[in-house]
Short mmCIF file of C-alpha atoms in Angstrom, two decimals:
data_model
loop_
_atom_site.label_atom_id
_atom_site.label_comp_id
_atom_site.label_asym_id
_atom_site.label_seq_id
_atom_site.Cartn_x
_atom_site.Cartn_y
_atom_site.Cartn_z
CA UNK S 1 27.76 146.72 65.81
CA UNK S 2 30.41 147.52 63.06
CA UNK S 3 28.43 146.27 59.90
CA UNK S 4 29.84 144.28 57.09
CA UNK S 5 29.61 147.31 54.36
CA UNK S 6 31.13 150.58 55.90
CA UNK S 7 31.20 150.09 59.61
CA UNK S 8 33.65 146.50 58.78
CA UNK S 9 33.63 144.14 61.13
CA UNK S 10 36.73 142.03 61.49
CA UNK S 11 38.84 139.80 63.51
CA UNK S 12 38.00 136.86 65.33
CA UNK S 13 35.81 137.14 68.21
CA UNK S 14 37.57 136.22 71.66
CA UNK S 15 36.89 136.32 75.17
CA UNK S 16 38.89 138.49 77.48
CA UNK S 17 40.31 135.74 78.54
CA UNK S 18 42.02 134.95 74.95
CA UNK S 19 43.03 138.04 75.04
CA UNK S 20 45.25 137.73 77.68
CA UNK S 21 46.43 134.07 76.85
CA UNK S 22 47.56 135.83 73.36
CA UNK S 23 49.11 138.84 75.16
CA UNK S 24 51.56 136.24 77.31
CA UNK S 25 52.78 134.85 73.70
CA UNK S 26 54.40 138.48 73.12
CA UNK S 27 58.04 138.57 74.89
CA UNK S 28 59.68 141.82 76.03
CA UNK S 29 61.69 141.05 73.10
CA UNK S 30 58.85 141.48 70.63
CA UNK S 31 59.27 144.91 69.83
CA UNK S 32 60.81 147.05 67.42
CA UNK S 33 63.99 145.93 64.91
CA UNK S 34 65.94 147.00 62.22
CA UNK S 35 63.75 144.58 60.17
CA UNK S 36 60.38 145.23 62.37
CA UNK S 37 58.10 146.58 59.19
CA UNK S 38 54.48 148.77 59.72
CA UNK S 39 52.62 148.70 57.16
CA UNK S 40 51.14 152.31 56.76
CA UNK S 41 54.02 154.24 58.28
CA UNK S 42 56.24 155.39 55.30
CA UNK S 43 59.71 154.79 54.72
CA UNK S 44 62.36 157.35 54.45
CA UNK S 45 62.43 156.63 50.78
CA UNK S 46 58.94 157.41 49.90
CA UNK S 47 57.36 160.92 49.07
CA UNK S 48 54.29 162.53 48.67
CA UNK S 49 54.28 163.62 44.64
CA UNK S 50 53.48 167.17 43.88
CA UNK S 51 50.92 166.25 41.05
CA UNK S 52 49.26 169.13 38.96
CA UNK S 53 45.76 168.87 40.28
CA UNK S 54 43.07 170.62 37.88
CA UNK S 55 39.25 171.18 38.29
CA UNK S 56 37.11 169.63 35.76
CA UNK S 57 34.30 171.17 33.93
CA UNK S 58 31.79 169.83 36.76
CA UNK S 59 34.13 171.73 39.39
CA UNK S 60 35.73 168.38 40.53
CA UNK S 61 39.60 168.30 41.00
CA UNK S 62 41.56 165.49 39.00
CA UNK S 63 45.28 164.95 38.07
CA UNK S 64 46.05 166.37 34.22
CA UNK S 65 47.66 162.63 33.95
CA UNK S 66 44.90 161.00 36.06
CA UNK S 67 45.09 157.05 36.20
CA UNK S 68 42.30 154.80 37.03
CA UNK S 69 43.78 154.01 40.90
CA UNK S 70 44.12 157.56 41.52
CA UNK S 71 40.86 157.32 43.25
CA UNK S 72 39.36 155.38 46.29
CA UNK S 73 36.10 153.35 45.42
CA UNK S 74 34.10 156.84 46.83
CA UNK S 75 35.71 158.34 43.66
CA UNK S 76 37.83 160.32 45.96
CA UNK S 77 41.08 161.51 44.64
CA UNK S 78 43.62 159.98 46.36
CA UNK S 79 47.38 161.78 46.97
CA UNK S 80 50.13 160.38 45.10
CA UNK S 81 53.10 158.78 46.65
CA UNK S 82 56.30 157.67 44.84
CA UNK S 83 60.11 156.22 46.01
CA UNK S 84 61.16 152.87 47.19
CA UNK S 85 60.51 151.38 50.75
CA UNK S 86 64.00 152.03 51.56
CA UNK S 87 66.12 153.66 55.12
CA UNK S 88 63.76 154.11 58.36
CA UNK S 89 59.87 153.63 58.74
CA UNK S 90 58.36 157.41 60.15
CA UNK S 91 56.27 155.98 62.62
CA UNK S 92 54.08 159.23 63.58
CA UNK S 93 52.86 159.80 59.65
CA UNK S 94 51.04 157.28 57.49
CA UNK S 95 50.93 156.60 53.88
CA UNK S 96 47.89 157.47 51.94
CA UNK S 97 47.50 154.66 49.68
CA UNK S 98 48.44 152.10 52.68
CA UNK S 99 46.17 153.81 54.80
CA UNK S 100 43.33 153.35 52.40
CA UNK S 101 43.90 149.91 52.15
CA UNK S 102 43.30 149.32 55.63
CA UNK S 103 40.96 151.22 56.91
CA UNK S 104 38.23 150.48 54.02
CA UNK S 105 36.56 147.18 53.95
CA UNK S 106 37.19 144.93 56.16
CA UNK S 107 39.32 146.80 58.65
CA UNK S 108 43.10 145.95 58.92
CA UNK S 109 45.52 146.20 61.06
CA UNK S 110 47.65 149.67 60.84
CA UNK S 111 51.22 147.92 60.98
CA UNK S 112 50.35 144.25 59.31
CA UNK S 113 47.35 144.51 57.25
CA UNK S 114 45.98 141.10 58.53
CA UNK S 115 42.92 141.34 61.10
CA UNK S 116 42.70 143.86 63.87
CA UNK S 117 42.35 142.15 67.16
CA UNK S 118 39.16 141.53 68.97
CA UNK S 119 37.46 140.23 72.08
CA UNK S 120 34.00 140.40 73.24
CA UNK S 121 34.51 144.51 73.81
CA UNK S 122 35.47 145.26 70.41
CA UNK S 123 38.40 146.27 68.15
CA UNK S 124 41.60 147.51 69.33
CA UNK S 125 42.29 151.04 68.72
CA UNK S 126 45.28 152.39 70.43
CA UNK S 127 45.21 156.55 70.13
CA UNK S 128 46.93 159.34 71.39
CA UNK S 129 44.84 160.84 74.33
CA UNK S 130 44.29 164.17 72.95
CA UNK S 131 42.12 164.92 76.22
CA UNK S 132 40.46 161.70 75.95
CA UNK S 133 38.46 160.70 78.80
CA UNK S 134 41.10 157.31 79.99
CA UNK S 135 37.84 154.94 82.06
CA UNK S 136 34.64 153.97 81.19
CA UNK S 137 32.51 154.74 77.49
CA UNK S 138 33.68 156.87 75.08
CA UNK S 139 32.31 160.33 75.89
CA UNK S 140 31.15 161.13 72.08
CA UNK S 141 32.22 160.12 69.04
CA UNK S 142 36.19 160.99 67.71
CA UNK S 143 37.08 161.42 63.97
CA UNK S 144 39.88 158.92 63.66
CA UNK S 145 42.74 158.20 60.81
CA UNK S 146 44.66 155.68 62.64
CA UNK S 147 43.32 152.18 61.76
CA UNK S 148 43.36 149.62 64.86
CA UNK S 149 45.62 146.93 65.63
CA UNK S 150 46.77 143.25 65.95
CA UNK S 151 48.21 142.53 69.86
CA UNK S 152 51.37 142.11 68.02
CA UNK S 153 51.92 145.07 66.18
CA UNK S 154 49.89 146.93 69.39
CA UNK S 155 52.93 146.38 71.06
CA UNK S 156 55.23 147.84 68.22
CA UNK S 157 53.23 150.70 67.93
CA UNK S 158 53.67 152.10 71.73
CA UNK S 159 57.64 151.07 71.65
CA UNK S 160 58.14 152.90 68.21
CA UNK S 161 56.02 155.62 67.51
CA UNK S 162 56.94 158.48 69.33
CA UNK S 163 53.08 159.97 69.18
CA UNK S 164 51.82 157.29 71.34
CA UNK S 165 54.57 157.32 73.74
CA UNK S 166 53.41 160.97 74.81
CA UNK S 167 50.18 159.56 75.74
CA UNK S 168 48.50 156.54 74.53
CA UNK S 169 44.62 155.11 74.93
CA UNK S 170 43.40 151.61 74.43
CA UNK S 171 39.63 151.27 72.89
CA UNK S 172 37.43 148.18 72.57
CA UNK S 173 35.20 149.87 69.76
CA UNK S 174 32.03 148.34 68.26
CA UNK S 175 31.21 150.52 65.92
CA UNK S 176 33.24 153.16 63.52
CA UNK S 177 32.22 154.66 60.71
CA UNK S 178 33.36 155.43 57.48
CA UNK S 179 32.47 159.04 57.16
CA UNK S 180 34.63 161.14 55.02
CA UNK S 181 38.45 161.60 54.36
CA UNK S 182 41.42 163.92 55.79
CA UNK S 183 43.38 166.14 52.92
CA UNK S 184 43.73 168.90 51.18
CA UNK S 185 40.57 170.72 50.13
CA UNK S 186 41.39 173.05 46.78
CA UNK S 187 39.41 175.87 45.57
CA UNK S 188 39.55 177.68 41.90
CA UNK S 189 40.42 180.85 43.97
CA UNK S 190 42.26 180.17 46.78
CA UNK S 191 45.52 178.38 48.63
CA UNK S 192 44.79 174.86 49.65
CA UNK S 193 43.78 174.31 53.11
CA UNK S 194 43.92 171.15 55.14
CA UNK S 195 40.81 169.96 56.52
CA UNK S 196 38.40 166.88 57.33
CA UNK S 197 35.77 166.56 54.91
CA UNK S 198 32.79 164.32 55.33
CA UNK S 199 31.02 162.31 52.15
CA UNK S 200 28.02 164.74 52.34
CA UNK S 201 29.74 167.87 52.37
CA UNK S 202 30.12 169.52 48.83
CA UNK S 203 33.77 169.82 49.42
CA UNK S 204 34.29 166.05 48.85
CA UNK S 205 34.38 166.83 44.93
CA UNK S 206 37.49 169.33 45.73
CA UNK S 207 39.67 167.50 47.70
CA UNK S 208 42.89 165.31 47.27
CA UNK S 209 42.49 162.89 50.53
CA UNK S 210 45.96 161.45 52.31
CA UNK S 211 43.50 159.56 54.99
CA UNK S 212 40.26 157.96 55.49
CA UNK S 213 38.10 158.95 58.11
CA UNK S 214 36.32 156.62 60.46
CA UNK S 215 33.96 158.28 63.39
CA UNK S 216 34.40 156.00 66.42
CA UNK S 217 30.88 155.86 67.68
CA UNK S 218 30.78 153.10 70.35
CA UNK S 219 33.85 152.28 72.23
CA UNK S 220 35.15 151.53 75.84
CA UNK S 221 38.46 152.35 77.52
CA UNK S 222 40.85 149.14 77.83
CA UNK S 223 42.47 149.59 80.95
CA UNK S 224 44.16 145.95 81.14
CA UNK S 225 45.59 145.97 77.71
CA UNK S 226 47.66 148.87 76.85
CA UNK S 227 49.96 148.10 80.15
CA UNK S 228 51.57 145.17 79.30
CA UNK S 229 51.98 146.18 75.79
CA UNK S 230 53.85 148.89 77.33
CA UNK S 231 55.69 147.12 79.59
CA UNK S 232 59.21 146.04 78.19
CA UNK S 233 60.93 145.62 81.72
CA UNK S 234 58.46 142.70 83.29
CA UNK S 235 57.99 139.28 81.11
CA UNK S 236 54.39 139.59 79.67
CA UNK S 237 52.96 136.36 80.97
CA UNK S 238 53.18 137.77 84.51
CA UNK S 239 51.64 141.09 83.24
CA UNK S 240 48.88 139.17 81.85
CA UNK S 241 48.37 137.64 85.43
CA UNK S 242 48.39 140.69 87.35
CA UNK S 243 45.88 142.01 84.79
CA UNK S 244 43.68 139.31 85.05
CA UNK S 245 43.45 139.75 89.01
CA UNK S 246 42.52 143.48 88.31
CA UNK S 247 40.14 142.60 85.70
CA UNK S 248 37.56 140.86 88.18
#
């Protein structure tokens, strides 16, 4: 099970069944607005800062003008983001700090930062298939930067993000991870590669994160959800019936 320390678990526990009576409150109507906010997707106003990063005398890289919530609470150093939540949301990139937020303790959701939702198969997670296996378990574990999602903002997600719209999986996941962050690892010597770097490698002193990691461990495909969140044409509450028929 997700834990209450790293592995956060959140949401109120609901049947299937809830599931469904929830998903037949969204209308085809509930998507995506000139108003319709996400929380971690950045707006056309805001910018990654090119800080000065240094390396300390212990070979771990800081800001020359470091400030106290420059780091996450793994000491991390954390990429800086400036500008005004202004113009457009970019739907297929994430903000660091906002991203942070949600996906430490407890989990959030990615577009409203309340509770992720959850029935008695897990947290949502809604990711871009990437070769994912679509039925049954999770073969493995995936690395993951996208934090899960409310029902409501579910359905946001695969109507405005143009990522998920080339191929989207739903996940009932019971336990992920926190194991490392996504960034830019520096070196005294050389350029500045991206990379994933896990708490235990010696890299974590060196890099300046824009994501935190989660390794989803335990999951199962949701095969009943992710179609009626995608369907815009059909009024959900009849979705949610034909769903329930091919649930059983």
């Amino acid at each position: 099970m997700i834990d209450s320390s790293r592995r956060r678990d959140c949401g109120d526990k609901a049947t299937t069944d809830s599931t469904k009576a929830r998903l037949q409150a969204l209308t085809p109507g509930d998507g995506v607005t000139a108003a319709s906010a996400f929380f971690i997707a950045p707006y056309a106003g805001e910018y990654a800062e090119e800080a000065e990063v240094v390396f300390g005398a212990d070979g771990r890289v800081g800001y020359r003008d470091e400030r106290p919530e420059d780091r996450s609470v793994e000491g991390v150093l954390l990429s800086r983001w400036s500008g005004t939540q202004t113009g457009p949301q970019r739907w297929g990139e994430h903000h660091a700090r906002r991203q942070f937020h949600v996906m430490e303790a407890p989990l959030g959701c990615a577009g409203c930062a309340g509770p992720p939702h959850r029935d008695e198969r897990g947290i949502l997670w809604i990711l871009h298939t990437s070769g994912m296996r679509l039925t049954g378990h999770l073969m493995g574990p995936v690395l993951v930067t996208t934090p899960p999602l409310c029902l409501r903002d579910a359905s946001k997600a695969m109507r405005g993000c143009d990522v998920l719209q080339g191929g989207a999986v739903a996940l009932r996941v019971t336990e992920a991870e926190v194991v490392g962050v996504r960034g830019m690892v520096y070196s005294p010597t050389e350029t500045p590669e991206p990379g994933i770097v896990r708490f235990d490698d010696p890299r974590i002193r060196r890099v300046v994160a824009d994501g935190l990691v989660r390794e989803i461990s335990h999951a199962e495909v949701d095969t009943t959800t992710l179609p009626i969140l995608t369907d815009c044409s059909t009024p959900v509450g009849s979705r949610a019936g034909e769903a329930r028929s091919a649930a059983h």
